[in-house]
Amino acid sequence: MYQIKEKILRNGDHERKILTIQFDQPEMAIVGEFLMTDASLLHYQVLDKLEHVLSGKKPIDYFTGNRCYLTIKHERTTIEDLYEGMDGINTLPSYSVATEKLISLVKMWRTEKDRLSR
């Protein structure tokens, strides 16, 4: 389904470990970008939005990050690339994922990132 790898970024004497995720299905690349760039924003605020829609507290919600825009509905969430249409930037196609699956992916990502920071 996906592979998570630790990478080390170096700048002079400074090193920093980061996590990367790559899905086996190339069409899910935007999901990986979302997890790596936007899921952790505001202490994983996106989880609250996803769970409110899934529980029926809201019929629809939206989330905008640095790279991705989410349209959250009960059954499915669509992730779009905010860079779409910008010249000279490689963009990724939108992808619709089951909202429950996205919640579990965000929670898994948070656990992996927490593990890395220990």
PDB file of C-alpha atoms in Angstrom:
ATOM      1  CA  MET A   1       0.000   0.000   0.000  1.00  0.00           C
ATOM      2  CA  TYR A   2       2.749   2.494   0.970  1.00  0.00           C
ATOM      3  CA  GLN A   3       6.347   2.762   2.130  1.00  0.00           C
ATOM      4  CA  ILE A   4       7.586   5.124   4.829  1.00  0.00           C
ATOM      5  CA  LYS A   5      11.249   6.041   4.843  1.00  0.00           C
ATOM      6  CA  GLU A   6      13.418   8.183   7.071  1.00  0.00           C
ATOM      7  CA  LYS A   7      15.684  10.582   5.238  1.00  0.00           C
ATOM      8  CA  ILE A   8      18.402  12.802   6.597  1.00  0.00           C
ATOM      9  CA  LEU A   9      18.652  16.366   5.349  1.00  0.00           C
ATOM     10  CA  ARG A  10      22.048  17.994   5.717  1.00  0.00           C
ATOM     11  CA  ASN A  11      23.045  21.634   5.559  1.00  0.00           C
ATOM     12  CA  GLY A  12      26.640  22.126   6.564  1.00  0.00           C
ATOM     13  CA  ASP A  13      27.024  20.732  10.072  1.00  0.00           C
ATOM     14  CA  HIS A  14      23.263  20.528  10.654  1.00  0.00           C
ATOM     15  CA  GLU A  15      21.251  17.361  10.174  1.00  0.00           C
ATOM     16  CA  ARG A  16      17.557  16.754  10.421  1.00  0.00           C
ATOM     17  CA  LYS A  17      15.573  13.540   9.992  1.00  0.00           C
ATOM     18  CA  ILE A  18      12.343  13.660   8.023  1.00  0.00           C
ATOM     19  CA  LEU A  19       9.784  11.051   7.073  1.00  0.00           C
ATOM     20  CA  THR A  20       8.631  10.447   3.543  1.00  0.00           C
ATOM     21  CA  ILE A  21       5.731   8.352   2.343  1.00  0.00           C
ATOM     22  CA  GLN A  22       5.182   6.909  -1.087  1.00  0.00           C
ATOM     23  CA  PHE A  23       2.047   5.064  -2.104  1.00  0.00           C
ATOM     24  CA  ASP A  24       2.169   2.030  -4.374  1.00  0.00           C
ATOM     25  CA  GLN A  25      -0.616   3.570  -6.466  1.00  0.00           C
ATOM     26  CA  PRO A  26       0.851   6.586  -8.316  1.00  0.00           C
ATOM     27  CA  GLU A  27      -2.553   8.291  -8.425  1.00  0.00           C
ATOM     28  CA  MET A  28      -2.349   8.638  -4.612  1.00  0.00           C
ATOM     29  CA  ALA A  29       0.744  10.865  -4.789  1.00  0.00           C
ATOM     30  CA  ILE A  30      -1.253  13.920  -3.639  1.00  0.00           C
ATOM     31  CA  VAL A  31      -2.266  11.997  -0.492  1.00  0.00           C
ATOM     32  CA  GLY A  32       1.422  11.547   0.308  1.00  0.00           C
ATOM     33  CA  GLU A  33       2.087  15.243  -0.300  1.00  0.00           C
ATOM     34  CA  PHE A  34      -0.805  16.118   2.003  1.00  0.00           C
ATOM     35  CA  LEU A  35       0.551  13.915   4.779  1.00  0.00           C
ATOM     36  CA  MET A  36       4.108  15.226   4.434  1.00  0.00           C
ATOM     37  CA  THR A  37       3.284  18.929   4.099  1.00  0.00           C
ATOM     38  CA  ASP A  38      -0.147  19.758   5.518  1.00  0.00           C
ATOM     39  CA  ALA A  39      -1.560  17.078   7.827  1.00  0.00           C
ATOM     40  CA  SER A  40       0.439  18.233  10.857  1.00  0.00           C
ATOM     41  CA  LEU A  41      -0.475  21.918  10.513  1.00  0.00           C
ATOM     42  CA  LEU A  42      -2.020  23.477  13.622  1.00  0.00           C
ATOM     43  CA  HIS A  43      -1.468  20.300  15.653  1.00  0.00           C
ATOM     44  CA  TYR A  44      -3.332  18.081  13.174  1.00  0.00           C
ATOM     45  CA  GLN A  45      -6.391  20.337  13.086  1.00  0.00           C
ATOM     46  CA  VAL A  46      -7.494  18.520   9.945  1.00  0.00           C
ATOM     47  CA  LEU A  47      -8.393  15.494  12.110  1.00  0.00           C
ATOM     48  CA  ASP A  48     -11.040  17.553  13.921  1.00  0.00           C
ATOM     49  CA  LYS A  49     -12.539  18.625  10.602  1.00  0.00           C
ATOM     50  CA  LEU A  50     -12.529  15.085   9.215  1.00  0.00           C
ATOM     51  CA  GLU A  51     -14.062  13.621  12.366  1.00  0.00           C
ATOM     52  CA  HIS A  52     -16.761  16.321  12.612  1.00  0.00           C
ATOM     53  CA  VAL A  53     -17.927  15.526   9.091  1.00  0.00           C
ATOM     54  CA  LEU A  54     -17.691  11.766   9.586  1.00  0.00           C
ATOM     55  CA  SER A  55     -19.720  11.961  12.811  1.00  0.00           C
ATOM     56  CA  GLY A  56     -22.413  14.086  11.167  1.00  0.00           C
ATOM     57  CA  LYS A  57     -21.726  17.270  13.146  1.00  0.00           C
ATOM     58  CA  LYS A  58     -21.120  19.011   9.811  1.00  0.00           C
ATOM     59  CA  PRO A  59     -22.307  17.939   6.355  1.00  0.00           C
ATOM     60  CA  ILE A  60     -19.194  19.272   4.621  1.00  0.00           C
ATOM     61  CA  ASP A  61     -15.991  21.071   5.582  1.00  0.00           C
ATOM     62  CA  TYR A  62     -12.844  22.374   3.954  1.00  0.00           C
ATOM     63  CA  PHE A  63      -9.181  22.500   4.843  1.00  0.00           C
ATOM     64  CA  THR A  64      -6.459  24.523   3.175  1.00  0.00           C
ATOM     65  CA  GLY A  65      -2.799  23.854   3.820  1.00  0.00           C
ATOM     66  CA  ASN A  66       0.413  24.965   2.169  1.00  0.00           C
ATOM     67  CA  ARG A  67       0.137  22.510  -0.715  1.00  0.00           C
ATOM     68  CA  CYS A  68      -3.313  20.926  -0.595  1.00  0.00           C
ATOM     69  CA  TYR A  69      -6.986  21.851  -0.467  1.00  0.00           C
ATOM     70  CA  LEU A  70      -9.458  19.332   0.965  1.00  0.00           C
ATOM     71  CA  THR A  71     -13.187  19.091   0.385  1.00  0.00           C
ATOM     72  CA  ILE A  72     -14.385  16.855   3.200  1.00  0.00           C
ATOM     73  CA  LYS A  73     -17.659  14.953   2.848  1.00  0.00           C
ATOM     74  CA  HIS A  74     -19.018  12.052   4.873  1.00  0.00           C
ATOM     75  CA  GLU A  75     -18.112   9.295   2.440  1.00  0.00           C
ATOM     76  CA  ARG A  76     -15.149  10.763   0.560  1.00  0.00           C
ATOM     77  CA  THR A  77     -12.614  13.554   0.826  1.00  0.00           C
ATOM     78  CA  THR A  78     -11.089  15.103  -2.265  1.00  0.00           C
ATOM     79  CA  ILE A  79      -7.511  16.360  -2.061  1.00  0.00           C
ATOM     80  CA  GLU A  80      -6.484  18.943  -4.647  1.00  0.00           C
ATOM     81  CA  ASP A  81      -3.101  20.450  -5.420  1.00  0.00           C
ATOM     82  CA  LEU A  82      -3.072  24.189  -4.665  1.00  0.00           C
ATOM     83  CA  TYR A  83      -0.253  24.635  -7.189  1.00  0.00           C
ATOM     84  CA  GLU A  84      -2.499  23.497 -10.071  1.00  0.00           C
ATOM     85  CA  GLY A  85      -2.204  25.906 -12.975  1.00  0.00           C
ATOM     86  CA  MET A  86       1.034  27.542 -11.814  1.00  0.00           C
ATOM     87  CA  ASP A  87       3.703  27.676 -14.488  1.00  0.00           C
ATOM     88  CA  GLY A  88       6.940  25.825 -13.855  1.00  0.00           C
ATOM     89  CA  ILE A  89       5.657  23.810 -10.895  1.00  0.00           C
ATOM     90  CA  ASN A  90       5.067  20.082 -11.077  1.00  0.00           C
ATOM     91  CA  THR A  91       1.561  19.471  -9.818  1.00  0.00           C
ATOM     92  CA  LEU A  92      -0.252  16.315  -8.847  1.00  0.00           C
ATOM     93  CA  PRO A  93      -3.718  15.207  -9.919  1.00  0.00           C
ATOM     94  CA  SER A  94      -6.567  15.414  -7.423  1.00  0.00           C
ATOM     95  CA  TYR A  95      -7.547  12.267  -5.590  1.00  0.00           C
ATOM     96  CA  SER A  96     -10.706  11.232  -3.767  1.00  0.00           C
ATOM     97  CA  VAL A  97     -10.206   8.977  -0.752  1.00  0.00           C
ATOM     98  CA  ALA A  98     -12.666   7.469   1.719  1.00  0.00           C
ATOM     99  CA  THR A  99     -12.878   9.874   4.661  1.00  0.00           C
ATOM    100  CA  GLU A 100     -12.454   7.048   7.186  1.00  0.00           C
ATOM    101  CA  LYS A 101      -9.330   5.865   5.372  1.00  0.00           C
ATOM    102  CA  LEU A 102      -7.886   9.380   5.351  1.00  0.00           C
ATOM    103  CA  ILE A 103      -8.465   9.693   9.096  1.00  0.00           C
ATOM    104  CA  SER A 104      -6.579   6.443   9.691  1.00  0.00           C
ATOM    105  CA  LEU A 105      -3.738   7.594   7.409  1.00  0.00           C
ATOM    106  CA  VAL A 106      -3.405  10.923   9.249  1.00  0.00           C
ATOM    107  CA  LYS A 107      -3.389   9.146  12.623  1.00  0.00           C
ATOM    108  CA  MET A 108      -0.779   6.664  11.380  1.00  0.00           C
ATOM    109  CA  TRP A 109       1.341   9.553  10.067  1.00  0.00           C
ATOM    110  CA  ARG A 110       1.107  11.394  13.390  1.00  0.00           C
ATOM    111  CA  THR A 111       2.227   8.245  15.245  1.00  0.00           C
ATOM    112  CA  GLU A 112       5.168   7.754  12.884  1.00  0.00           C
ATOM    113  CA  LYS A 113       6.243  11.403  13.189  1.00  0.00           C
ATOM    114  CA  ASP A 114       5.978  11.211  16.992  1.00  0.00           C
ATOM    115  CA  ARG A 115       8.127   8.076  16.929  1.00  0.00           C
ATOM    116  CA  LEU A 116      10.754   9.841  14.839  1.00  0.00           C
ATOM    117  CA  SER A 117      10.944  12.805  17.217  1.00  0.00           C
ATOM    118  CA  ARG A 118      11.722  10.632  20.267  1.00  0.00           C
TER     119      ARG A 118
END
